[in-house]
Amino acid sequence: MPKIILQGGHEGRIIGATGAPNEQSFNVDISNQVAFELSKRGFTVQRVNADPKPEEIGGDWDLFLAIHYDSDVYGTGGGFVDFPEPSTDGATVESQRIAYLLRQEYFGTTHITNHPERSNVNTRKYYMWAKLSAKTPCVIIECGVGMHVPDDHETLHFNRPLVVEGIVKGICLAFSVPYVTPTTTTTTSTTTTTTTTTLPDASSEVTEMLKKLHDIIWGKWTWVGRDSNWKLRLSQLKGLLPV
């Protein structure tokens, strides 16, 4: 199964020193929830903060994903998904492929507006890219504008399960892992006593029964009395049906 590093942006640094207002707590919470959901689906997940130790990120990984949200500097909400400057990324084809699929699922799920034009030097040359192996695909997501009211603020702070769903769906799609996992249900067996009417179960008996019922209804038996004698017909029908 895929091996992934999830970084909570600004995590572990002095609150307020870096990042947008309330961003650090958002990044940590979403990263933890995404890690949990991916682990349930079989991924190997390494959670790191803003300044991971070399031994935490050493070796080749199938994806490094940095999770952030943007400052309210645009006058509107919206987010974007970015990848390293291609000329500096030894895995740029895979980085771009994963970024594309994550972008598709995240914005399609959350309905936050996608603003790819916001890609900038801080995301294309994010400081972590230089710390990872050349074979590790890298992606950064700006989940939206966290403090822009009401649009992104409402989703990012009060509907976080939707945010997590969008990210997890994108990663699952990128690695061909089903998003919906089989569920195991436990049932408790109880014994109840009921009164049932048992009908013949052998096909020959059922066929014979239907034939007799047909003959009674359509008057092909030898009747005692007139065919209009409904009481007689009813009695004959009752005689065939079990009680």
PDB file of N, CA and C in Angstrom, residues 156-205:
ATOM      1  N   LEU A 156     -14.730  25.438   6.388  1.00  0.00           N
ATOM      2  CA  LEU A 156     -13.467  25.035   6.995  1.00  0.00           C
ATOM      3  C   LEU A 156     -13.531  24.913   8.511  1.00  0.00           C
ATOM      4  N   HIS A 157     -14.433  25.648   9.141  1.00  0.00           N
ATOM      5  CA  HIS A 157     -14.488  25.599  10.598  1.00  0.00           C
ATOM      6  C   HIS A 157     -15.697  24.827  11.141  1.00  0.00           C
ATOM      7  N   PHE A 158     -16.742  24.697  10.340  1.00  0.00           N
ATOM      8  CA  PHE A 158     -17.941  24.054  10.863  1.00  0.00           C
ATOM      9  C   PHE A 158     -18.394  22.838  10.062  1.00  0.00           C
ATOM     10  N   ASN A 159     -17.670  22.500   9.019  1.00  0.00           N
ATOM     11  CA  ASN A 159     -17.989  21.284   8.256  1.00  0.00           C
ATOM     12  C   ASN A 159     -16.688  20.575   7.870  1.00  0.00           C
ATOM     13  N   ARG A 160     -15.862  20.333   8.855  1.00  0.00           N
ATOM     14  CA  ARG A 160     -14.562  19.720   8.583  1.00  0.00           C
ATOM     15  C   ARG A 160     -14.644  18.294   8.056  1.00  0.00           C
ATOM     16  N   PRO A 161     -15.656  17.513   8.430  1.00  0.00           N
ATOM     17  CA  PRO A 161     -15.751  16.185   7.809  1.00  0.00           C
ATOM     18  C   PRO A 161     -15.798  16.250   6.283  1.00  0.00           C
ATOM     19  N   LEU A 162     -16.397  17.314   5.731  1.00  0.00           N
ATOM     20  CA  LEU A 162     -16.454  17.476   4.282  1.00  0.00           C
ATOM     21  C   LEU A 162     -15.062  17.774   3.720  1.00  0.00           C
ATOM     22  N   VAL A 163     -14.304  18.574   4.446  1.00  0.00           N
ATOM     23  CA  VAL A 163     -12.931  18.888   4.039  1.00  0.00           C
ATOM     24  C   VAL A 163     -12.093  17.611   4.013  1.00  0.00           C
ATOM     25  N   VAL A 164     -12.202  16.822   5.079  1.00  0.00           N
ATOM     26  CA  VAL A 164     -11.464  15.560   5.173  1.00  0.00           C
ATOM     27  C   VAL A 164     -11.876  14.620   4.046  1.00  0.00           C
ATOM     28  N   GLU A 165     -13.168  14.546   3.798  1.00  0.00           N
ATOM     29  CA  GLU A 165     -13.676  13.672   2.728  1.00  0.00           C
ATOM     30  C   GLU A 165     -13.074  14.051   1.380  1.00  0.00           C
ATOM     31  N   GLY A 166     -13.031  15.342   1.090  1.00  0.00           N
ATOM     32  CA  GLY A 166     -12.498  15.782  -0.198  1.00  0.00           C
ATOM     33  C   GLY A 166     -11.035  15.417  -0.379  1.00  0.00           C
ATOM     34  N   ILE A 167     -10.241  15.587   0.689  1.00  0.00           N
ATOM     35  CA  ILE A 167      -8.813  15.250   0.598  1.00  0.00           C
ATOM     36  C   ILE A 167      -8.613  13.749   0.472  1.00  0.00           C
ATOM     37  N   VAL A 168      -9.321  12.996   1.295  1.00  0.00           N
ATOM     38  CA  VAL A 168      -9.160  11.533   1.283  1.00  0.00           C
ATOM     39  C   VAL A 168      -9.612  10.950  -0.050  1.00  0.00           C
ATOM     40  N   LYS A 169     -10.707  11.458  -0.583  1.00  0.00           N
ATOM     41  CA  LYS A 169     -11.172  10.986  -1.888  1.00  0.00           C
ATOM     42  C   LYS A 169     -10.116  11.228  -2.967  1.00  0.00           C
ATOM     43  N   GLY A 170      -9.492  12.390  -2.928  1.00  0.00           N
ATOM     44  CA  GLY A 170      -8.476  12.705  -3.924  1.00  0.00           C
ATOM     45  C   GLY A 170      -7.282  11.777  -3.838  1.00  0.00           C
ATOM     46  N   ILE A 171      -6.830  11.504  -2.620  1.00  0.00           N
ATOM     47  CA  ILE A 171      -5.679  10.614  -2.445  1.00  0.00           C
ATOM     48  C   ILE A 171      -6.037   9.187  -2.839  1.00  0.00           C
ATOM     49  N   CYS A 172      -7.205   8.751  -2.449  1.00  0.00           N
ATOM     50  CA  CYS A 172      -7.646   7.398  -2.820  1.00  0.00           C
ATOM     51  C   CYS A 172      -7.715   7.254  -4.341  1.00  0.00           C
ATOM     52  N   LEU A 173      -8.258   8.258  -5.000  1.00  0.00           N
ATOM     53  CA  LEU A 173      -8.349   8.221  -6.463  1.00  0.00           C
ATOM     54  C   LEU A 173      -6.961   8.150  -7.087  1.00  0.00           C
ATOM     55  N   ALA A 174      -6.032   8.911  -6.547  1.00  0.00           N
ATOM     56  CA  ALA A 174      -4.680   8.959  -7.097  1.00  0.00           C
ATOM     57  C   ALA A 174      -3.970   7.618  -7.012  1.00  0.00           C
ATOM     58  N   PHE A 175      -4.303   6.833  -5.984  1.00  0.00           N
ATOM     59  CA  PHE A 175      -3.616   5.556  -5.780  1.00  0.00           C
ATOM     60  C   PHE A 175      -4.521   4.346  -6.024  1.00  0.00           C
ATOM     61  N   SER A 176      -5.663   4.592  -6.669  1.00  0.00           N
ATOM     62  CA  SER A 176      -6.589   3.506  -7.042  1.00  0.00           C
ATOM     63  C   SER A 176      -6.994   2.662  -5.838  1.00  0.00           C
ATOM     64  N   VAL A 177      -7.259   3.335  -4.733  1.00  0.00           N
ATOM     65  CA  VAL A 177      -7.739   2.680  -3.519  1.00  0.00           C
ATOM     66  C   VAL A 177      -9.205   3.077  -3.329  1.00  0.00           C
ATOM     67  N   PRO A 178     -10.105   2.117  -3.138  1.00  0.00           N
ATOM     68  CA  PRO A 178     -11.517   2.471  -2.966  1.00  0.00           C
ATOM     69  C   PRO A 178     -11.717   3.415  -1.782  1.00  0.00           C
ATOM     70  N   TYR A 179     -12.499   4.455  -2.009  1.00  0.00           N
ATOM     71  CA  TYR A 179     -12.811   5.369  -0.900  1.00  0.00           C
ATOM     72  C   TYR A 179     -13.765   4.720   0.087  1.00  0.00           C
ATOM     73  N   VAL A 180     -14.755   4.023  -0.443  1.00  0.00           N
ATOM     74  CA  VAL A 180     -15.733   3.341   0.407  1.00  0.00           C
ATOM     75  C   VAL A 180     -15.169   1.983   0.770  1.00  0.00           C
ATOM     76  N   THR A 181     -15.033   1.719   2.059  1.00  0.00           N
ATOM     77  CA  THR A 181     -14.492   0.452   2.519  1.00  0.00           C
ATOM     78  C   THR A 181     -15.620  -0.448   2.996  1.00  0.00           C
ATOM     79  N   PRO A 182     -15.463  -1.783   2.846  1.00  0.00           N
ATOM     80  CA  PRO A 182     -16.495  -2.711   3.333  1.00  0.00           C
ATOM     81  C   PRO A 182     -16.680  -2.547   4.826  1.00  0.00           C
ATOM     82  N   THR A 183     -17.896  -2.612   5.266  1.00  0.00           N
ATOM     83  CA  THR A 183     -18.188  -2.499   6.686  1.00  0.00           C
ATOM     84  C   THR A 183     -18.613  -3.849   7.232  1.00  0.00           C
ATOM     85  N   THR A 184     -18.221  -4.126   8.462  1.00  0.00           N
ATOM     86  CA  THR A 184     -18.583  -5.374   9.126  1.00  0.00           C
ATOM     87  C   THR A 184     -19.684  -5.083  10.120  1.00  0.00           C
ATOM     88  N   THR A 185     -20.787  -5.768   9.998  1.00  0.00           N
ATOM     89  CA  THR A 185     -21.907  -5.561  10.910  1.00  0.00           C
ATOM     90  C   THR A 185     -22.066  -6.785  11.793  1.00  0.00           C
ATOM     91  N   THR A 186     -22.382  -6.546  13.049  1.00  0.00           N
ATOM     92  CA  THR A 186     -22.596  -7.624  14.009  1.00  0.00           C
ATOM     93  C   THR A 186     -24.077  -7.701  14.318  1.00  0.00           C
ATOM     94  N   THR A 187     -24.651  -8.865  14.169  1.00  0.00           N
ATOM     95  CA  THR A 187     -26.072  -9.041  14.448  1.00  0.00           C
ATOM     96  C   THR A 187     -26.242  -9.960  15.648  1.00  0.00           C
ATOM     97  N   THR A 188     -27.236  -9.694  16.434  1.00  0.00           N
ATOM     98  CA  THR A 188     -27.543 -10.524  17.600  1.00  0.00           C
ATOM     99  C   THR A 188     -28.692 -11.436  17.251  1.00  0.00           C
ATOM    100  N   SER A 189     -28.477 -12.724  17.455  1.00  0.00           N
ATOM    101  CA  SER A 189     -29.506 -13.705  17.122  1.00  0.00           C
ATOM    102  C   SER A 189     -30.468 -13.854  18.280  1.00  0.00           C
ATOM    103  N   THR A 190     -31.747 -13.747  17.996  1.00  0.00           N
ATOM    104  CA  THR A 190     -32.770 -13.937  19.014  1.00  0.00           C
ATOM    105  C   THR A 190     -33.731 -15.004  18.551  1.00  0.00           C
ATOM    106  N   THR A 191     -34.264 -15.741  19.505  1.00  0.00           N
ATOM    107  CA  THR A 191     -35.213 -16.817  19.195  1.00  0.00           C
ATOM    108  C   THR A 191     -36.610 -16.353  19.520  1.00  0.00           C
ATOM    109  N   THR A 192     -37.497 -16.434  18.555  1.00  0.00           N
ATOM    110  CA  THR A 192     -38.885 -16.052  18.762  1.00  0.00           C
ATOM    111  C   THR A 192     -39.785 -17.198  18.325  1.00  0.00           C
ATOM    112  N   THR A 193     -40.917 -17.290  18.975  1.00  0.00           N
ATOM    113  CA  THR A 193     -41.887 -18.320  18.641  1.00  0.00           C
ATOM    114  C   THR A 193     -43.022 -17.678  17.868  1.00  0.00           C
ATOM    115  N   THR A 194     -43.264 -18.154  16.660  1.00  0.00           N
ATOM    116  CA  THR A 194     -44.333 -17.608  15.832  1.00  0.00           C
ATOM    117  C   THR A 194     -45.194 -18.743  15.303  1.00  0.00           C
ATOM    118  N   THR A 195     -46.415 -18.415  15.020  1.00  0.00           N
ATOM    119  CA  THR A 195     -47.338 -19.381  14.421  1.00  0.00           C
ATOM    120  C   THR A 195     -47.379 -19.123  12.929  1.00  0.00           C
ATOM    121  N   THR A 196     -47.020 -20.125  12.142  1.00  0.00           N
ATOM    122  CA  THR A 196     -46.971 -19.954  10.694  1.00  0.00           C
ATOM    123  C   THR A 196     -47.829 -20.996  10.012  1.00  0.00           C
ATOM    124  N   THR A 197     -48.257 -20.667   8.838  1.00  0.00           N
ATOM    125  CA  THR A 197     -48.989 -21.612   7.992  1.00  0.00           C
ATOM    126  C   THR A 197     -48.006 -22.194   7.003  1.00  0.00           C
ATOM    127  N   THR A 198     -47.850 -23.509   7.038  1.00  0.00           N
ATOM    128  CA  THR A 198     -46.887 -24.177   6.182  1.00  0.00           C
ATOM    129  C   THR A 198     -47.554 -24.622   4.895  1.00  0.00           C
ATOM    130  N   LEU A 199     -47.049 -24.126   3.785  1.00  0.00           N
ATOM    131  CA  LEU A 199     -47.561 -24.510   2.480  1.00  0.00           C
ATOM    132  C   LEU A 199     -46.647 -25.570   1.885  1.00  0.00           C
ATOM    133  N   PRO A 200     -47.167 -26.394   0.994  1.00  0.00           N
ATOM    134  CA  PRO A 200     -46.330 -27.414   0.366  1.00  0.00           C
ATOM    135  C   PRO A 200     -45.149 -26.764  -0.324  1.00  0.00           C
ATOM    136  N   ASP A 201     -43.960 -27.379  -0.171  1.00  0.00           N
ATOM    137  CA  ASP A 201     -42.788 -26.788  -0.774  1.00  0.00           C
ATOM    138  C   ASP A 201     -42.262 -27.581  -1.966  1.00  0.00           C
ATOM    139  N   ALA A 202     -42.737 -28.780  -2.157  1.00  0.00           N
ATOM    140  CA  ALA A 202     -42.303 -29.555  -3.319  1.00  0.00           C
ATOM    141  C   ALA A 202     -43.058 -29.063  -4.543  1.00  0.00           C
ATOM    142  N   SER A 203     -42.359 -28.933  -5.648  1.00  0.00           N
ATOM    143  CA  SER A 203     -42.977 -28.367  -6.837  1.00  0.00           C
ATOM    144  C   SER A 203     -44.155 -29.192  -7.323  1.00  0.00           C
ATOM    145  N   SER A 204     -44.076 -30.534  -7.198  1.00  0.00           N
ATOM    146  CA  SER A 204     -45.186 -31.378  -7.652  1.00  0.00           C
ATOM    147  C   SER A 204     -46.422 -31.163  -6.800  1.00  0.00           C
ATOM    148  N   GLU A 205     -46.221 -30.998  -5.484  1.00  0.00           N
ATOM    149  CA  GLU A 205     -47.364 -30.770  -4.599  1.00  0.00           C
ATOM    150  C   GLU A 205     -48.000 -29.412  -4.874  1.00  0.00           C
TER     151      GLU A 205
END
